[in-house]
mmCIF file of N, CA and C and ligand atoms in Angstrom:
data_model
loop_
_atom_site.group_PDB
_atom_site.id
_atom_site.type_symbol
_atom_site.label_atom_id
_atom_site.label_comp_id
_atom_site.label_asym_id
_atom_site.label_seq_id
_atom_site.Cartn_x
_atom_site.Cartn_y
_atom_site.Cartn_z
ATOM 1 N N MET A 1 0.835 -1.201 0.000
ATOM 2 C CA MET A 1 0.000 0.000 0.000
ATOM 3 C C MET A 1 0.869 1.251 0.000
ATOM 4 N N ASN A 2 1.993 1.198 0.750
ATOM 5 C CA ASN A 2 2.890 2.354 0.763
ATOM 6 C C ASN A 2 3.512 2.596 -0.605
ATOM 7 N N ASP A 3 3.848 1.504 -1.308
ATOM 8 C CA ASP A 3 4.411 1.643 -2.649
ATOM 9 C C ASP A 3 3.410 2.316 -3.572
ATOM 10 N N LEU A 4 2.160 1.882 -3.437
ATOM 11 C CA LEU A 4 1.100 2.434 -4.274
ATOM 12 C C LEU A 4 0.942 3.920 -3.977
ATOM 13 N N ARG A 5 0.978 4.257 -2.709
ATOM 14 C CA ARG A 5 0.817 5.660 -2.323
ATOM 15 C C ARG A 5 1.947 6.523 -2.894
ATOM 16 N N GLU A 6 3.157 5.968 -2.868
ATOM 17 C CA GLU A 6 4.296 6.708 -3.428
ATOM 18 C C GLU A 6 4.150 6.911 -4.929
ATOM 19 N N LEU A 7 3.687 5.856 -5.578
ATOM 20 C CA LEU A 7 3.478 5.941 -7.033
ATOM 21 C C LEU A 7 2.430 7.020 -7.329
ATOM 22 N N TYR A 8 1.370 7.032 -6.545
ATOM 23 C CA TYR A 8 0.311 8.021 -6.724
ATOM 24 C C TYR A 8 0.867 9.430 -6.541
ATOM 25 N N GLN A 9 1.661 9.606 -5.491
ATOM 26 C CA GLN A 9 2.217 10.939 -5.238
ATOM 27 C C GLN A 9 3.157 11.367 -6.347
ATOM 28 N N GLU A 10 3.932 10.407 -6.857
ATOM 29 C CA GLU A 10 4.838 10.714 -7.965
ATOM 30 C C GLU A 10 4.058 11.194 -9.183
ATOM 31 N N THR A 11 2.966 10.503 -9.477
ATOM 32 C CA THR A 11 2.150 10.868 -10.646
ATOM 33 C C THR A 11 1.547 12.254 -10.464
ATOM 34 N N ILE A 12 1.057 12.538 -9.264
ATOM 35 C CA ILE A 12 0.468 13.856 -8.999
ATOM 36 C C ILE A 12 1.523 14.952 -9.171
ATOM 37 N N PHE A 13 2.713 14.735 -8.633
ATOM 38 C CA PHE A 13 3.751 15.763 -8.751
ATOM 39 C C PHE A 13 4.252 15.900 -10.180
ATOM 40 N N ASP A 14 4.262 14.798 -10.902
ATOM 41 C CA ASP A 14 4.661 14.851 -12.315
ATOM 42 C C ASP A 14 3.685 15.745 -13.097
ATOM 43 N N HIS A 15 2.400 15.571 -12.843
ATOM 44 C CA HIS A 15 1.399 16.384 -13.550
ATOM 45 C C HIS A 15 1.369 17.825 -13.039
ATOM 46 N N TYR A 16 1.817 18.025 -11.811
ATOM 47 C CA TYR A 16 1.895 19.389 -11.254
ATOM 48 C C TYR A 16 3.065 20.144 -11.884
ATOM 49 N N ARG A 17 4.214 19.473 -11.960
ATOM 50 C CA ARG A 17 5.406 20.131 -12.514
ATOM 51 C C ARG A 17 5.310 20.311 -14.020
ATOM 52 N N GLN A 18 4.720 19.337 -14.687
ATOM 53 C CA GLN A 18 4.604 19.395 -16.154
ATOM 54 C C GLN A 18 3.165 19.119 -16.551
ATOM 55 N N PRO A 19 2.291 20.105 -16.323
ATOM 56 C CA PRO A 19 0.882 19.867 -16.645
ATOM 57 C C PRO A 19 0.693 19.595 -18.139
ATOM 58 N N ARG A 20 -0.138 18.596 -18.437
ATOM 59 C CA ARG A 20 -0.453 18.291 -19.839
ATOM 60 C C ARG A 20 -1.550 19.247 -20.306
ATOM 61 N N ASN A 21 -1.524 19.561 -21.593
ATOM 62 C CA ASN A 21 -2.574 20.403 -22.185
ATOM 63 C C ASN A 21 -2.693 21.754 -21.483
ATOM 64 N N PHE A 22 -1.545 22.322 -21.115
ATOM 65 C CA PHE A 22 -1.549 23.598 -20.410
ATOM 66 C C PHE A 22 -1.400 24.730 -21.414
ATOM 67 N N GLY A 23 -2.252 25.734 -21.315
ATOM 68 C CA GLY A 23 -2.188 26.894 -22.198
ATOM 69 C C GLY A 23 -3.518 27.133 -22.879
ATOM 70 N N ARG A 24 -3.623 28.285 -23.506
ATOM 71 C CA ARG A 24 -4.846 28.647 -24.212
ATOM 72 C C ARG A 24 -5.030 27.724 -25.428
ATOM 73 N N LEU A 25 -6.254 27.384 -25.693
ATOM 74 C CA LEU A 25 -6.533 26.511 -26.834
ATOM 75 C C LEU A 25 -7.069 27.319 -28.005
ATOM 76 N N GLU A 26 -6.279 27.375 -29.075
ATOM 77 C CA GLU A 26 -6.760 28.037 -30.294
ATOM 78 C C GLU A 26 -7.904 27.200 -30.846
ATOM 79 N N GLY A 27 -8.964 27.863 -31.255
ATOM 80 C CA GLY A 27 -10.075 27.106 -31.823
ATOM 81 C C GLY A 27 -11.067 26.589 -30.799
ATOM 82 N N ALA A 28 -10.869 26.982 -29.537
ATOM 83 C CA ALA A 28 -11.828 26.560 -28.506
ATOM 84 C C ALA A 28 -13.170 27.243 -28.749
ATOM 85 N N ASN A 29 -14.264 26.506 -28.572
ATOM 86 C CA ASN A 29 -15.588 27.124 -28.684
ATOM 87 C C ASN A 29 -16.355 27.073 -27.363
ATOM 88 N N ARG A 30 -15.709 26.559 -26.337
ATOM 89 C CA ARG A 30 -16.279 26.599 -24.983
ATOM 90 C C ARG A 30 -15.156 27.023 -24.035
ATOM 91 N N ARG A 31 -15.552 27.813 -23.041
ATOM 92 C CA ARG A 31 -14.564 28.307 -22.102
ATOM 93 C C ARG A 31 -15.286 28.551 -20.788
ATOM 94 N N ALA A 32 -14.674 28.231 -19.683
ATOM 95 C CA ALA A 32 -15.261 28.539 -18.373
ATOM 96 C C ALA A 32 -14.142 28.744 -17.368
ATOM 97 N N GLU A 33 -14.469 29.508 -16.335
ATOM 98 C CA GLU A 33 -13.495 29.775 -15.284
ATOM 99 C C GLU A 33 -13.977 29.181 -13.971
ATOM 100 N N GLY A 34 -13.021 28.702 -13.200
ATOM 101 C CA GLY A 34 -13.354 28.153 -11.891
ATOM 102 C C GLY A 34 -12.421 28.717 -10.829
ATOM 103 N N TYR A 35 -12.949 28.827 -9.631
ATOM 104 C CA TYR A 35 -12.168 29.384 -8.529
ATOM 105 C C TYR A 35 -12.511 28.647 -7.239
ATOM 106 N N ASN A 36 -11.486 28.265 -6.536
ATOM 107 C CA ASN A 36 -11.673 27.609 -5.232
ATOM 108 C C ASN A 36 -11.081 28.504 -4.148
ATOM 109 N N PRO A 37 -11.911 29.377 -3.542
ATOM 110 C CA PRO A 37 -11.390 30.362 -2.583
ATOM 111 C C PRO A 37 -10.770 29.728 -1.337
ATOM 112 N N LEU A 38 -11.169 28.511 -1.049
ATOM 113 C CA LEU A 38 -10.646 27.827 0.138
ATOM 114 C C LEU A 38 -9.137 27.637 0.047
ATOM 115 N N CYS A 39 -8.651 27.439 -1.185
ATOM 116 C CA CYS A 39 -7.239 27.121 -1.394
ATOM 117 C C CYS A 39 -6.569 28.162 -2.290
ATOM 118 N N GLY A 40 -7.379 28.918 -3.060
ATOM 119 C CA GLY A 40 -6.826 29.903 -3.980
ATOM 120 C C GLY A 40 -6.594 29.358 -5.379
ATOM 121 N N ASP A 41 -7.119 28.174 -5.662
ATOM 122 C CA ASP A 41 -6.939 27.572 -6.990
ATOM 123 C C ASP A 41 -7.791 28.299 -8.026
ATOM 124 N N LYS A 42 -7.162 28.582 -9.168
ATOM 125 C CA LYS A 42 -7.884 29.195 -10.284
ATOM 126 C C LYS A 42 -7.634 28.380 -11.534
ATOM 127 N N VAL A 43 -8.694 28.187 -12.300
ATOM 128 C CA VAL A 43 -8.529 27.448 -13.556
ATOM 129 C C VAL A 43 -9.420 28.061 -14.633
ATOM 130 N N THR A 44 -8.861 28.170 -15.839
ATOM 131 C CA THR A 44 -9.651 28.515 -17.016
ATOM 132 C C THR A 44 -9.565 27.323 -17.948
ATOM 133 N N LEU A 45 -10.727 26.810 -18.311
ATOM 134 C CA LEU A 45 -10.762 25.606 -19.135
ATOM 135 C C LEU A 45 -11.236 25.956 -20.543
ATOM 136 N N TYR A 46 -10.568 25.403 -21.523
ATOM 137 C CA TYR A 46 -10.935 25.600 -22.931
ATOM 138 C C TYR A 46 -11.304 24.254 -23.543
ATOM 139 N N LEU A 47 -12.417 24.247 -24.260
ATOM 140 C CA LEU A 47 -12.829 23.027 -24.942
ATOM 141 C C LEU A 47 -13.159 23.328 -26.394
ATOM 142 N N GLN A 48 -12.834 22.383 -27.249
ATOM 143 C CA GLN A 48 -13.305 22.456 -28.626
ATOM 144 C C GLN A 48 -14.287 21.302 -28.796
ATOM 145 N N VAL A 49 -15.559 21.662 -28.924
ATOM 146 C CA VAL A 49 -16.611 20.650 -29.003
ATOM 147 C C VAL A 49 -17.235 20.668 -30.403
ATOM 148 N N GLU A 50 -17.280 19.507 -31.028
ATOM 149 C CA GLU A 50 -17.911 19.393 -32.348
ATOM 150 C C GLU A 50 -18.804 18.170 -32.372
ATOM 151 N N ASP A 51 -20.047 18.373 -32.800
ATOM 152 C CA ASP A 51 -21.010 17.257 -32.891
ATOM 153 C C ASP A 51 -21.088 16.465 -31.587
ATOM 154 N N GLY A 52 -21.066 17.178 -30.464
ATOM 155 C CA GLY A 52 -21.219 16.502 -29.183
ATOM 156 C C GLY A 52 -19.977 15.770 -28.700
ATOM 157 N N VAL A 53 -18.857 15.964 -29.394
ATOM 158 C CA VAL A 53 -17.611 15.288 -28.998
ATOM 159 C C VAL A 53 -16.569 16.339 -28.610
ATOM 160 N N ILE A 54 -15.880 16.096 -27.495
ATOM 161 C CA ILE A 54 -14.807 16.993 -27.063
ATOM 162 C C ILE A 54 -13.555 16.662 -27.876
ATOM 163 N N LYS A 55 -13.307 17.491 -28.896
ATOM 164 C CA LYS A 55 -12.190 17.216 -29.799
ATOM 165 C C LYS A 55 -10.861 17.581 -29.156
ATOM 166 N N ASP A 56 -10.870 18.659 -28.367
ATOM 167 C CA ASP A 56 -9.623 19.088 -27.747
ATOM 168 C C ASP A 56 -9.946 19.813 -26.442
ATOM 169 N N ALA A 57 -8.973 19.836 -25.535
ATOM 170 C CA ALA A 57 -9.174 20.462 -24.229
ATOM 171 C C ALA A 57 -7.846 20.979 -23.712
ATOM 172 N N SER A 58 -7.883 22.144 -23.063
ATOM 173 C CA SER A 58 -6.676 22.645 -22.411
ATOM 174 C C SER A 58 -7.093 23.499 -21.226
ATOM 175 N N PHE A 59 -6.112 23.863 -20.400
ATOM 176 C CA PHE A 59 -6.431 24.713 -19.252
ATOM 177 C C PHE A 59 -5.278 25.646 -18.944
ATOM 178 N N GLU A 60 -5.630 26.750 -18.282
ATOM 179 C CA GLU A 60 -4.644 27.697 -17.762
ATOM 180 C C GLU A 60 -5.001 27.939 -16.307
ATOM 181 N N GLY A 61 -4.090 28.534 -15.576
ATOM 182 C CA GLY A 61 -4.417 28.885 -14.211
ATOM 183 C C GLY A 61 -3.277 28.592 -13.272
ATOM 184 N N SER A 62 -3.561 28.797 -11.997
ATOM 185 C CA SER A 62 -2.554 28.520 -10.987
ATOM 186 C C SER A 62 -3.256 27.932 -9.782
ATOM 187 N N GLY A 63 -2.614 26.977 -9.182
ATOM 188 C CA GLY A 63 -3.226 26.337 -8.022
ATOM 189 C C GLY A 63 -2.268 25.367 -7.375
ATOM 190 N N CYS A 64 -2.785 24.654 -6.410
ATOM 191 C CA CYS A 64 -1.963 23.697 -5.674
ATOM 192 C C CYS A 64 -1.706 22.462 -6.541
ATOM 193 N N ALA A 65 -0.895 21.569 -6.037
ATOM 194 C CA ALA A 65 -0.535 20.358 -6.779
ATOM 195 C C ALA A 65 -1.766 19.531 -7.132
ATOM 196 N N ILE A 66 -2.690 19.422 -6.182
ATOM 197 C CA ILE A 66 -3.873 18.586 -6.415
ATOM 198 C C ILE A 66 -4.745 19.162 -7.527
ATOM 199 N N SER A 67 -5.012 20.473 -7.468
ATOM 200 C CA SER A 67 -5.897 21.068 -8.474
ATOM 201 C C SER A 67 -5.251 21.048 -9.855
ATOM 202 N N THR A 68 -3.944 21.304 -9.915
ATOM 203 C CA THR A 68 -3.249 21.309 -11.206
ATOM 204 C C THR A 68 -3.173 19.901 -11.790
ATOM 205 N N ALA A 69 -2.813 18.931 -10.963
ATOM 206 C CA ALA A 69 -2.719 17.552 -11.448
ATOM 207 C C ALA A 69 -4.089 17.045 -11.895
ATOM 208 N N SER A 70 -5.121 17.437 -11.160
ATOM 209 C CA SER A 70 -6.464 16.990 -11.510
ATOM 210 C C SER A 70 -6.898 17.570 -12.860
ATOM 211 N N ALA A 71 -6.607 18.862 -13.083
ATOM 212 C CA ALA A 71 -6.956 19.501 -14.355
ATOM 213 C C ALA A 71 -6.177 18.854 -15.500
ATOM 214 N N SER A 72 -4.904 18.580 -15.252
ATOM 215 C CA SER A 72 -4.053 17.961 -16.265
ATOM 216 C C SER A 72 -4.569 16.567 -16.637
ATOM 217 N N LEU A 73 -4.853 15.770 -15.627
ATOM 218 C CA LEU A 73 -5.358 14.413 -15.855
ATOM 219 C C LEU A 73 -6.740 14.444 -16.503
ATOM 220 N N MET A 74 -7.551 15.426 -16.101
ATOM 221 C CA MET A 74 -8.898 15.521 -16.666
ATOM 222 C C MET A 74 -8.845 15.809 -18.156
ATOM 223 N N THR A 75 -8.016 16.805 -18.555
ATOM 224 C CA THR A 75 -7.956 17.145 -19.979
ATOM 225 C C THR A 75 -7.477 15.939 -20.791
ATOM 226 N N GLU A 76 -6.544 15.163 -20.239
ATOM 227 C CA GLU A 76 -6.098 13.946 -20.927
ATOM 228 C C GLU A 76 -7.256 12.973 -21.115
ATOM 229 N N ASN A 77 -8.101 12.908 -20.094
ATOM 230 C CA ASN A 77 -9.159 11.892 -20.089
ATOM 231 C C ASN A 77 -10.398 12.251 -20.899
ATOM 232 N N ILE A 78 -10.686 13.535 -21.039
ATOM 233 C CA ILE A 78 -11.947 13.891 -21.710
ATOM 234 C C ILE A 78 -11.770 14.103 -23.216
ATOM 235 N N LYS A 79 -10.532 14.222 -23.672
ATOM 236 C CA LYS A 79 -10.308 14.400 -25.107
ATOM 237 C C LYS A 79 -10.838 13.203 -25.874
ATOM 238 N N GLY A 80 -11.649 13.490 -26.877
ATOM 239 C CA GLY A 80 -12.189 12.412 -27.698
ATOM 240 C C GLY A 80 -13.467 11.813 -27.150
ATOM 241 N N LYS A 81 -13.873 12.256 -25.939
ATOM 242 C CA LYS A 81 -15.091 11.707 -25.343
ATOM 243 C C LYS A 81 -16.319 12.499 -25.787
ATOM 244 N N ARG A 82 -17.449 11.819 -25.819
ATOM 245 C CA ARG A 82 -18.708 12.520 -26.034
ATOM 246 C C ARG A 82 -19.019 13.323 -24.775
ATOM 247 N N GLU A 83 -19.753 14.429 -24.940
ATOM 248 C CA GLU A 83 -20.094 15.277 -23.787
ATOM 249 C C GLU A 83 -20.720 14.458 -22.657
ATOM 250 N N ALA A 84 -21.677 13.603 -23.018
ATOM 251 C CA ALA A 84 -22.388 12.815 -22.000
ATOM 252 C C ALA A 84 -21.422 11.892 -21.260
ATOM 253 N N ASP A 85 -20.452 11.340 -21.989
ATOM 254 C CA ASP A 85 -19.495 10.433 -21.350
ATOM 255 C C ASP A 85 -18.545 11.194 -20.422
ATOM 256 N N ALA A 86 -18.194 12.435 -20.819
ATOM 257 C CA ALA A 86 -17.340 13.263 -19.964
ATOM 258 C C ALA A 86 -18.073 13.601 -18.664
ATOM 259 N N LEU A 87 -19.376 13.875 -18.761
ATOM 260 C CA LEU A 87 -20.154 14.194 -17.566
ATOM 261 C C LEU A 87 -20.333 12.954 -16.692
ATOM 262 N N HIS A 88 -20.450 11.808 -17.334
ATOM 263 C CA HIS A 88 -20.545 10.554 -16.589
ATOM 264 C C HIS A 88 -19.231 10.301 -15.833
ATOM 265 N N LEU A 89 -18.113 10.622 -16.504
ATOM 266 C CA LEU A 89 -16.804 10.466 -15.875
ATOM 267 C C LEU A 89 -16.683 11.409 -14.671
ATOM 268 N N LEU A 90 -17.230 12.605 -14.793
ATOM 269 C CA LEU A 90 -17.242 13.555 -13.675
ATOM 270 C C LEU A 90 -17.939 12.921 -12.462
ATOM 271 N N ASP A 91 -19.096 12.310 -12.699
ATOM 272 C CA ASP A 91 -19.836 11.660 -11.605
ATOM 273 C C ASP A 91 -18.989 10.595 -10.927
ATOM 274 N N LYS A 92 -18.327 9.785 -11.748
ATOM 275 C CA LYS A 92 -17.512 8.701 -11.198
ATOM 276 C C LYS A 92 -16.309 9.252 -10.436
ATOM 277 N N PHE A 93 -15.703 10.306 -11.006
ATOM 278 C CA PHE A 93 -14.542 10.905 -10.348
ATOM 279 C C PHE A 93 -14.951 11.536 -9.020
ATOM 280 N N HIS A 94 -16.110 12.205 -9.022
ATOM 281 C CA HIS A 94 -16.608 12.813 -7.787
ATOM 282 C C HIS A 94 -16.831 11.739 -6.721
ATOM 283 N N GLY A 95 -17.376 10.611 -7.155
ATOM 284 C CA GLY A 95 -17.585 9.491 -6.237
ATOM 285 C C GLY A 95 -16.267 8.958 -5.701
ATOM 286 N N LEU A 96 -15.259 8.943 -6.559
ATOM 287 C CA LEU A 96 -13.937 8.449 -6.165
ATOM 288 C C LEU A 96 -13.333 9.317 -5.062
ATOM 289 N N VAL A 97 -13.356 10.638 -5.257
ATOM 290 C CA VAL A 97 -12.660 11.518 -4.313
ATOM 291 C C VAL A 97 -13.484 11.802 -3.054
ATOM 292 N N THR A 98 -14.804 11.529 -3.114
ATOM 293 C CA THR A 98 -15.602 11.705 -1.905
ATOM 294 C C THR A 98 -15.784 10.383 -1.171
ATOM 295 N N GLY A 99 -15.278 9.300 -1.773
ATOM 296 C CA GLY A 99 -15.282 8.024 -1.074
ATOM 297 C C GLY A 99 -16.560 7.221 -1.236
ATOM 298 N N THR A 100 -17.431 7.617 -2.177
ATOM 299 C CA THR A 100 -18.674 6.867 -2.364
ATOM 300 C C THR A 100 -18.574 5.884 -3.526
ATOM 301 N N ALA A 101 -17.441 5.896 -4.238
ATOM 302 C CA ALA A 101 -17.285 4.974 -5.357
ATOM 303 C C ALA A 101 -15.850 4.468 -5.407
ATOM 304 N N THR A 102 -15.642 3.388 -6.132
ATOM 305 C CA THR A 102 -14.308 2.824 -6.262
ATOM 306 C C THR A 102 -13.634 3.365 -7.522
ATOM 307 N N ALA A 103 -12.385 3.007 -7.678
ATOM 308 C CA ALA A 103 -11.597 3.526 -8.797
ATOM 309 C C ALA A 103 -11.789 2.712 -10.072
ATOM 310 N N ASP A 104 -12.785 1.843 -10.102
ATOM 311 C CA ASP A 104 -13.016 1.000 -11.282
ATOM 312 C C ASP A 104 -13.064 1.824 -12.560
ATOM 313 N N ASP A 105 -12.340 1.394 -13.547
ATOM 314 C CA ASP A 105 -12.355 2.010 -14.892
ATOM 315 C C ASP A 105 -11.830 3.442 -14.919
ATOM 316 N N LEU A 106 -11.276 3.936 -13.852
ATOM 317 C CA LEU A 106 -10.856 5.332 -13.858
ATOM 318 C C LEU A 106 -9.392 5.507 -14.260
ATOM 319 N N GLY A 107 -8.687 4.400 -14.450
ATOM 320 C CA GLY A 107 -7.308 4.481 -14.920
ATOM 321 C C GLY A 107 -6.443 5.352 -14.028
ATOM 322 N N LYS A 108 -5.683 6.239 -14.674
ATOM 323 C CA LYS A 108 -4.726 7.069 -13.945
ATOM 324 C C LYS A 108 -5.400 8.029 -12.969
ATOM 325 N N LEU A 109 -6.688 8.325 -13.198
ATOM 326 C CA LEU A 109 -7.390 9.234 -12.288
ATOM 327 C C LEU A 109 -7.420 8.686 -10.862
ATOM 328 N N ALA A 110 -7.206 7.379 -10.739
ATOM 329 C CA ALA A 110 -7.213 6.740 -9.424
ATOM 330 C C ALA A 110 -6.159 7.335 -8.495
ATOM 331 N N VAL A 111 -5.139 7.979 -9.066
ATOM 332 C CA VAL A 111 -4.075 8.533 -8.218
ATOM 333 C C VAL A 111 -4.623 9.614 -7.280
ATOM 334 N N LEU A 112 -5.792 10.163 -7.619
ATOM 335 C CA LEU A 112 -6.352 11.235 -6.788
ATOM 336 C C LEU A 112 -7.299 10.712 -5.704
ATOM 337 N N ALA A 113 -7.442 9.393 -5.626
ATOM 338 C CA ALA A 113 -8.349 8.805 -4.635
ATOM 339 C C ALA A 113 -7.966 9.195 -3.211
ATOM 340 N N GLY A 114 -6.673 9.454 -2.986
ATOM 341 C CA GLY A 114 -6.189 9.762 -1.640
ATOM 342 C C GLY A 114 -6.795 11.015 -1.029
ATOM 343 N N VAL A 115 -7.335 11.913 -1.853
ATOM 344 C CA VAL A 115 -7.861 13.162 -1.293
ATOM 345 C C VAL A 115 -9.094 12.915 -0.434
ATOM 346 N N ARG A 116 -9.717 11.744 -0.587
ATOM 347 C CA ARG A 116 -10.912 11.455 0.222
ATOM 348 C C ARG A 116 -10.594 11.513 1.723
ATOM 349 N N GLU A 117 -9.310 11.346 2.043
ATOM 350 C CA GLU A 117 -8.918 11.420 3.451
ATOM 351 C C GLU A 117 -8.723 12.860 3.915
ATOM 352 N N PHE A 118 -8.799 13.812 2.965
ATOM 353 C CA PHE A 118 -8.597 15.223 3.283
ATOM 354 C C PHE A 118 -9.745 16.041 2.690
ATOM 355 N N PRO A 119 -10.877 16.104 3.413
ATOM 356 C CA PRO A 119 -12.091 16.712 2.848
ATOM 357 C C PRO A 119 -11.884 18.097 2.244
ATOM 358 N N GLN A 120 -10.986 18.902 2.788
ATOM 359 C CA GLN A 120 -10.768 20.230 2.211
ATOM 360 C C GLN A 120 -10.134 20.151 0.835
ATOM 361 N N ARG A 121 -9.426 19.045 0.581
ATOM 362 C CA ARG A 121 -8.732 18.872 -0.704
ATOM 363 C C ARG A 121 -9.671 18.412 -1.804
ATOM 364 N N VAL A 122 -10.858 17.935 -1.418
ATOM 365 C CA VAL A 122 -11.802 17.447 -2.430
ATOM 366 C C VAL A 122 -12.159 18.561 -3.407
ATOM 367 N N LYS A 123 -12.288 19.784 -2.887
ATOM 368 C CA LYS A 123 -12.636 20.915 -3.756
ATOM 369 C C LYS A 123 -11.498 21.254 -4.719
ATOM 370 N N CYS A 124 -10.268 21.039 -4.288
ATOM 371 C CA CYS A 124 -9.119 21.225 -5.186
ATOM 372 C C CYS A 124 -9.210 20.225 -6.332
ATOM 373 N N ALA A 125 -9.524 18.975 -5.982
ATOM 374 C CA ALA A 125 -9.538 17.895 -6.971
ATOM 375 C C ALA A 125 -10.700 18.031 -7.951
ATOM 376 N N THR A 126 -11.827 18.589 -7.497
ATOM 377 C CA THR A 126 -13.018 18.621 -8.362
ATOM 378 C C THR A 126 -13.193 19.952 -9.092
ATOM 379 N N LEU A 127 -12.357 20.950 -8.780
ATOM 380 C CA LEU A 127 -12.532 22.280 -9.387
ATOM 381 C C LEU A 127 -12.565 22.223 -10.916
ATOM 382 N N ALA A 128 -11.551 21.612 -11.514
ATOM 383 C CA ALA A 128 -11.486 21.565 -12.982
ATOM 384 C C ALA A 128 -12.699 20.850 -13.565
ATOM 385 N N TRP A 129 -13.184 19.848 -12.840
ATOM 386 C CA TRP A 129 -14.310 19.039 -13.330
ATOM 387 C C TRP A 129 -15.609 19.844 -13.328
ATOM 388 N N HIS A 130 -15.825 20.598 -12.258
ATOM 389 C CA HIS A 130 -17.025 21.448 -12.231
ATOM 390 C C HIS A 130 -16.917 22.548 -13.287
ATOM 391 N N THR A 131 -15.690 22.992 -13.538
ATOM 392 C CA THR A 131 -15.475 23.999 -14.572
ATOM 393 C C THR A 131 -15.760 23.404 -15.957
ATOM 394 N N MET A 132 -15.397 22.155 -16.147
ATOM 395 C CA MET A 132 -15.711 21.450 -17.407
ATOM 396 C C MET A 132 -17.217 21.355 -17.607
ATOM 397 N N GLN A 133 -17.928 21.052 -16.517
ATOM 398 C CA GLN A 133 -19.387 20.950 -16.584
ATOM 399 C C GLN A 133 -19.984 22.303 -16.996
ATOM 400 N N ALA A 134 -19.436 23.388 -16.418
ATOM 401 C CA ALA A 134 -19.920 24.734 -16.744
ATOM 402 C C ALA A 134 -19.610 25.081 -18.196
ATOM 403 N N ALA A 135 -18.438 24.685 -18.674
ATOM 404 C CA ALA A 135 -18.060 24.976 -20.059
ATOM 405 C C ALA A 135 -19.007 24.269 -21.025
ATOM 406 N N LEU A 136 -19.339 23.027 -20.718
ATOM 407 C CA LEU A 136 -20.250 22.266 -21.588
ATOM 408 C C LEU A 136 -21.650 22.865 -21.559
ATOM 409 N N ALA A 137 -22.025 23.442 -20.409
ATOM 410 C CA ALA A 137 -23.370 24.023 -20.271
ATOM 411 C C ALA A 137 -23.392 25.489 -20.696
ATOM 412 N N ASN A 138 -22.230 25.991 -21.162
ATOM 413 C CA ASN A 138 -22.133 27.395 -21.580
ATOM 414 C C ASN A 138 -22.493 28.378 -20.460
ATOM 415 N N VAL A 139 -22.065 28.074 -19.251
ATOM 416 C CA VAL A 139 -22.318 28.968 -18.112
ATOM 417 C C VAL A 139 -21.326 30.117 -18.173
ATOM 418 N N GLU A 140 -21.854 31.348 -18.109
ATOM 419 C CA GLU A 140 -20.998 32.531 -18.229
ATOM 420 C C GLU A 140 -20.335 32.878 -16.895
ATOM 421 N N GLU A 141 -21.075 32.685 -15.803
ATOM 422 C CA GLU A 141 -20.561 33.060 -14.482
ATOM 423 C C GLU A 141 -19.393 32.143 -14.096
ATOM 424 N N PRO A 142 -18.352 32.707 -13.495
ATOM 425 C CA PRO A 142 -17.273 31.847 -13.005
ATOM 426 C C PRO A 142 -17.817 30.839 -11.981
ATOM 427 N N VAL A 143 -17.279 29.643 -12.030
ATOM 428 C CA VAL A 143 -17.659 28.602 -11.077
ATOM 429 C C VAL A 143 -16.878 28.816 -9.797
ATOM 430 N N THR A 144 -17.560 28.741 -8.679
ATOM 431 C CA THR A 144 -16.834 28.777 -7.418
ATOM 432 C C THR A 144 -17.250 27.588 -6.585
ATOM 433 N N THR A 145 -16.286 27.068 -5.832
ATOM 434 C CA THR A 145 -16.571 25.867 -5.039
ATOM 435 C C THR A 145 -17.294 26.218 -3.750
ATOM 436 N N GLU A 146 -17.469 27.499 -3.467
ATOM 437 C CA GLU A 146 -18.188 27.885 -2.241
ATOM 438 C C GLU A 146 -19.679 27.963 -2.496
HETATM 439 ZN ZN1 ZN B 1 -5.981 23.514 -3.928
#
């Protein structure tokens, strides 16, 4: 279990130091902002959606290791997914980090399961995901976790 925990931490720090899909997305047709005042995490998410499919995704912002790694892993995971499947993944991920679901089928996202032991960190982990939901719903108001 300790080995697994170390591997998880390594993956989180890897995505924190070198976030995937980081930067503004040219050609994005959906955009939303999220803010977690509890920790100070900020994220701007860009999506390119065509025919109900997320063709491309990127994010900008600044935040803690958990929020950055979660946004990085999320953009990797939702690319190529249908909108409905991305929202379904959000439900499963939310269940994972709040401890109501297992890591089944979640692949690398499982590395964030540890936040369930730190309730304040759950908002860091889910910020990008709620921002993705807002982007898909074309919500203009910034998302806040409060
Ligand atoms: Zn945070």
